[in-house]
Amino acid sequence: MRNVSGNVSVVPDAQGQPKITMDYQVNVWDRYNWDAGKEALWSAWWQRWPRWVARATMVWAVLYTGFALACALSGAPLLHHGGNSGASELGWAVVAVGALGTLVSGAVVLYGLLPPLRVLLWVVCGLTGITAFSLLMDVITLMLGQGVDSRTSAANKALAAVGAVLLAATARSDRLPAGTTVRAPSAAPQYAQRAAWAGTLAFVPYAAMKLVWASGGTFAGITGEEMLAVSERNGASGIFLTLESWGLDASVLLAALGVFLLWGLVRPWGQVFPRWTLFLRGRRVPLWLPLAPALLGAATLAPYGVLGIGYLSLATSGVVTMRRGDFHSSGDALLVGWIGMLAFAVYGIALTVSARSYWRRTCPTRS
């Protein structure tokens, strides 16, 4: 920004001719950025990600292989399955995945992104994605003040999730140009906004069911007091139980945050901080801020919900028997299962569609 001020004087000289004198001052300043050098350096480094992502993937693969090898040799289970100690044997499979990732990413660094290497990158990406499955559940558990079942398994999932992102980025590093032109904020296409509506409405029955129990009501043959006793028996955290005592359900609050994220991905205010964010208003939203939880949620909820619907369909048709669990009958458990799995599946798919639309609308283009 700048402003200009000045003063012009006109006086006669000794011969009576006009003498014009002009004094002026120009002020120029930066409204937001008082350290442009560092920001420009960071921006330039980030925009060149296709040049360094393969090396970053190789470093991750070496560290991940070392972590998996240490756990496998010590007998620590990397894939926790309800306390099953036999899962520690699968640690060697994780070591193999890490070693394959090291070889493939190293080959990309040396020889470039050849077509066979691209295929192998996607294979390892899929394997690490499977390994990272249910990481969202661990994150939610920690947010509610409750410990995870296995710290080693949680760390393995977190590392696998980072690796899946790096592997996917490496596989596409020659197809996505490192752009320098930032797109203007825009709303998502109609198909993405319809998906956001579907994801929002899918949580309505789920939230209503949970709030009925939290307020002490009865649904599917089980009362709120019985549901609270089940939560206490399953080791619910103090935060969860406190919210229940206030008539609130933690999963409903998380669903509300999920819906907020969903609409942030399809509306312009998800690209530039709105006015109510105080000191952040007007600034661009970093791409990782909405995309990281969106990818984590989509990778967990979409397959979890879809597979759950498949199982519930078999149970409804009588092919398999639905276990009643903490409910009084299999029919009650089936009803609650349908409400939950439909919400997770529809929301997970909507989150996938919205995240893809957000990426396409915000990814910098080549100037």
JSON list of N, CA and C in Angstrom, two decimals, residues 136-148 235-244 249-254 257:
[
{"chain": "A", "resi": 136, "resn": "LEU", "atom": "N", "xyz": [-8.21, -42.80, 12.82]},
{"chain": "A", "resi": 136, "resn": "LEU", "atom": "CA", "xyz": [-9.16, -41.80, 13.28]},
{"chain": "A", "resi": 136, "resn": "LEU", "atom": "C", "xyz": [-9.74, -42.17, 14.64]},
{"chain": "A", "resi": 137, "resn": "MET", "atom": "N", "xyz": [-10.00, -43.47, 14.85]},
{"chain": "A", "resi": 137, "resn": "MET", "atom": "CA", "xyz": [-10.55, -43.90, 16.13]},
{"chain": "A", "resi": 137, "resn": "MET", "atom": "C", "xyz": [-9.57, -43.62, 17.27]},
{"chain": "A", "resi": 138, "resn": "ASP", "atom": "N", "xyz": [-8.29, -43.82, 17.00]},
{"chain": "A", "resi": 138, "resn": "ASP", "atom": "CA", "xyz": [-7.27, -43.53, 18.02]},
{"chain": "A", "resi": 138, "resn": "ASP", "atom": "C", "xyz": [-7.21, -42.03, 18.31]},
{"chain": "A", "resi": 139, "resn": "VAL", "atom": "N", "xyz": [-7.32, -41.22, 17.26]},
{"chain": "A", "resi": 139, "resn": "VAL", "atom": "CA", "xyz": [-7.28, -39.76, 17.46]},
{"chain": "A", "resi": 139, "resn": "VAL", "atom": "C", "xyz": [-8.48, -39.31, 18.30]},
{"chain": "A", "resi": 140, "resn": "ILE", "atom": "N", "xyz": [-9.66, -39.84, 17.99]},
{"chain": "A", "resi": 140, "resn": "ILE", "atom": "CA", "xyz": [-10.85, -39.47, 18.75]},
{"chain": "A", "resi": 140, "resn": "ILE", "atom": "C", "xyz": [-10.72, -39.92, 20.20]},
{"chain": "A", "resi": 141, "resn": "THR", "atom": "N", "xyz": [-10.19, -41.11, 20.41]},
{"chain": "A", "resi": 141, "resn": "THR", "atom": "CA", "xyz": [-9.99, -41.62, 21.77]},
{"chain": "A", "resi": 141, "resn": "THR", "atom": "C", "xyz": [-9.08, -40.70, 22.57]},
{"chain": "A", "resi": 142, "resn": "LEU", "atom": "N", "xyz": [-8.00, -40.24, 21.95]},
{"chain": "A", "resi": 142, "resn": "LEU", "atom": "CA", "xyz": [-7.08, -39.34, 22.65]},
{"chain": "A", "resi": 142, "resn": "LEU", "atom": "C", "xyz": [-7.73, -37.98, 22.90]},
{"chain": "A", "resi": 143, "resn": "MET", "atom": "N", "xyz": [-8.54, -37.50, 21.96]},
{"chain": "A", "resi": 143, "resn": "MET", "atom": "CA", "xyz": [-9.22, -36.21, 22.14]},
{"chain": "A", "resi": 143, "resn": "MET", "atom": "C", "xyz": [-10.17, -36.25, 23.33]},
{"chain": "A", "resi": 144, "resn": "LEU", "atom": "N", "xyz": [-10.74, -37.41, 23.59]},
{"chain": "A", "resi": 144, "resn": "LEU", "atom": "CA", "xyz": [-11.68, -37.55, 24.70]},
{"chain": "A", "resi": 144, "resn": "LEU", "atom": "C", "xyz": [-10.99, -37.91, 26.01]},
{"chain": "A", "resi": 145, "resn": "GLY", "atom": "N", "xyz": [-9.66, -37.86, 26.02]},
{"chain": "A", "resi": 145, "resn": "GLY", "atom": "CA", "xyz": [-8.93, -38.10, 27.25]},
{"chain": "A", "resi": 145, "resn": "GLY", "atom": "C", "xyz": [-8.81, -39.55, 27.64]},
{"chain": "A", "resi": 146, "resn": "GLN", "atom": "N", "xyz": [-8.96, -40.45, 26.69]},
{"chain": "A", "resi": 146, "resn": "GLN", "atom": "CA", "xyz": [-8.88, -41.88, 26.97]},
{"chain": "A", "resi": 146, "resn": "GLN", "atom": "C", "xyz": [-7.67, -42.46, 26.26]},
{"chain": "A", "resi": 147, "resn": "GLY", "atom": "N", "xyz": [-6.95, -43.36, 26.92]},
{"chain": "A", "resi": 147, "resn": "GLY", "atom": "CA", "xyz": [-5.76, -43.94, 26.32]},
{"chain": "A", "resi": 147, "resn": "GLY", "atom": "C", "xyz": [-6.09, -44.92, 25.21]},
{"chain": "A", "resi": 148, "resn": "VAL", "atom": "N", "xyz": [-5.18, -45.05, 24.25]},
{"chain": "A", "resi": 148, "resn": "VAL", "atom": "CA", "xyz": [-5.36, -46.00, 23.16]},
{"chain": "A", "resi": 148, "resn": "VAL", "atom": "C", "xyz": [-5.06, -47.40, 23.66]},
{"chain": "A", "resi": 235, "resn": "GLY", "atom": "N", "xyz": [-14.89, -48.55, 29.84]},
{"chain": "A", "resi": 235, "resn": "GLY", "atom": "CA", "xyz": [-13.74, -47.70, 30.14]},
{"chain": "A", "resi": 235, "resn": "GLY", "atom": "C", "xyz": [-13.81, -46.31, 29.54]},
{"chain": "A", "resi": 236, "resn": "ALA", "atom": "N", "xyz": [-15.02, -45.73, 29.44]},
{"chain": "A", "resi": 236, "resn": "ALA", "atom": "CA", "xyz": [-15.15, -44.38, 28.89]},
{"chain": "A", "resi": 236, "resn": "ALA", "atom": "C", "xyz": [-14.39, -43.38, 29.76]},
{"chain": "A", "resi": 237, "resn": "SER", "atom": "N", "xyz": [-13.87, -42.34, 29.13]},
{"chain": "A", "resi": 237, "resn": "SER", "atom": "CA", "xyz": [-13.07, -41.34, 29.84]},
{"chain": "A", "resi": 237, "resn": "SER", "atom": "C", "xyz": [-13.96, -40.42, 30.66]},
{"chain": "A", "resi": 238, "resn": "GLY", "atom": "N", "xyz": [-13.32, -39.65, 31.55]},
{"chain": "A", "resi": 238, "resn": "GLY", "atom": "CA", "xyz": [-14.05, -38.70, 32.37]},
{"chain": "A", "resi": 238, "resn": "GLY", "atom": "C", "xyz": [-14.71, -37.61, 31.54]},
{"chain": "A", "resi": 239, "resn": "ILE", "atom": "N", "xyz": [-14.06, -37.19, 30.45]},
{"chain": "A", "resi": 239, "resn": "ILE", "atom": "CA", "xyz": [-14.65, -36.17, 29.59]},
{"chain": "A", "resi": 239, "resn": "ILE", "atom": "C", "xyz": [-15.94, -36.69, 28.97]},
{"chain": "A", "resi": 240, "resn": "PHE", "atom": "N", "xyz": [-15.90, -37.91, 28.49]},
{"chain": "A", "resi": 240, "resn": "PHE", "atom": "CA", "xyz": [-17.09, -38.51, 27.86]},
{"chain": "A", "resi": 240, "resn": "PHE", "atom": "C", "xyz": [-18.23, -38.60, 28.87]},
{"chain": "A", "resi": 241, "resn": "LEU", "atom": "N", "xyz": [-17.94, -39.08, 30.08]},
{"chain": "A", "resi": 241, "resn": "LEU", "atom": "CA", "xyz": [-18.98, -39.25, 31.09]},
{"chain": "A", "resi": 241, "resn": "LEU", "atom": "C", "xyz": [-19.51, -37.90, 31.57]},
{"chain": "A", "resi": 242, "resn": "THR", "atom": "N", "xyz": [-18.64, -36.89, 31.65]},
{"chain": "A", "resi": 242, "resn": "THR", "atom": "CA", "xyz": [-19.10, -35.56, 32.05]},
{"chain": "A", "resi": 242, "resn": "THR", "atom": "C", "xyz": [-20.07, -34.98, 31.03]},
{"chain": "A", "resi": 243, "resn": "LEU", "atom": "N", "xyz": [-19.75, -35.13, 29.75]},
{"chain": "A", "resi": 243, "resn": "LEU", "atom": "CA", "xyz": [-20.65, -34.65, 28.70]},
{"chain": "A", "resi": 243, "resn": "LEU", "atom": "C", "xyz": [-21.99, -35.37, 28.77]},
{"chain": "A", "resi": 244, "resn": "GLU", "atom": "N", "xyz": [-21.94, -36.67, 29.03]},
{"chain": "A", "resi": 244, "resn": "GLU", "atom": "CA", "xyz": [-23.19, -37.43, 29.15]},
{"chain": "A", "resi": 244, "resn": "GLU", "atom": "C", "xyz": [-24.03, -36.91, 30.31]},
{"chain": "A", "resi": 249, "resn": "ASP", "atom": "N", "xyz": [-23.65, -35.73, 24.00]},
{"chain": "A", "resi": 249, "resn": "ASP", "atom": "CA", "xyz": [-22.93, -36.94, 23.59]},
{"chain": "A", "resi": 249, "resn": "ASP", "atom": "C", "xyz": [-21.69, -36.52, 22.80]},
{"chain": "A", "resi": 250, "resn": "ALA", "atom": "N", "xyz": [-20.54, -37.09, 23.17]},
{"chain": "A", "resi": 250, "resn": "ALA", "atom": "CA", "xyz": [-19.29, -36.70, 22.53]},
{"chain": "A", "resi": 250, "resn": "ALA", "atom": "C", "xyz": [-19.30, -36.99, 21.04]},
{"chain": "A", "resi": 251, "resn": "SER", "atom": "N", "xyz": [-19.90, -38.11, 20.64]},
{"chain": "A", "resi": 251, "resn": "SER", "atom": "CA", "xyz": [-19.91, -38.45, 19.23]},
{"chain": "A", "resi": 251, "resn": "SER", "atom": "C", "xyz": [-20.78, -37.47, 18.43]},
{"chain": "A", "resi": 252, "resn": "VAL", "atom": "N", "xyz": [-21.81, -36.90, 19.04]},
{"chain": "A", "resi": 252, "resn": "VAL", "atom": "CA", "xyz": [-22.63, -35.89, 18.36]},
{"chain": "A", "resi": 252, "resn": "VAL", "atom": "C", "xyz": [-21.82, -34.61, 18.15]},
{"chain": "A", "resi": 253, "resn": "LEU", "atom": "N", "xyz": [-21.05, -34.22, 19.14]},
{"chain": "A", "resi": 253, "resn": "LEU", "atom": "CA", "xyz": [-20.20, -33.03, 18.99]},
{"chain": "A", "resi": 253, "resn": "LEU", "atom": "C", "xyz": [-19.16, -33.25, 17.89]},
{"chain": "A", "resi": 254, "resn": "LEU", "atom": "N", "xyz": [-18.59, -34.44, 17.84]},
{"chain": "A", "resi": 254, "resn": "LEU", "atom": "CA", "xyz": [-17.63, -34.74, 16.79]},
{"chain": "A", "resi": 254, "resn": "LEU", "atom": "C", "xyz": [-18.30, -34.76, 15.42]},
{"chain": "A", "resi": 257, "resn": "LEU", "atom": "N", "xyz": [-18.59, -31.22, 14.31]},
{"chain": "A", "resi": 257, "resn": "LEU", "atom": "CA", "xyz": [-17.31, -30.76, 13.76]},
{"chain": "A", "resi": 257, "resn": "LEU", "atom": "C", "xyz": [-17.08, -31.33, 12.36]}
]
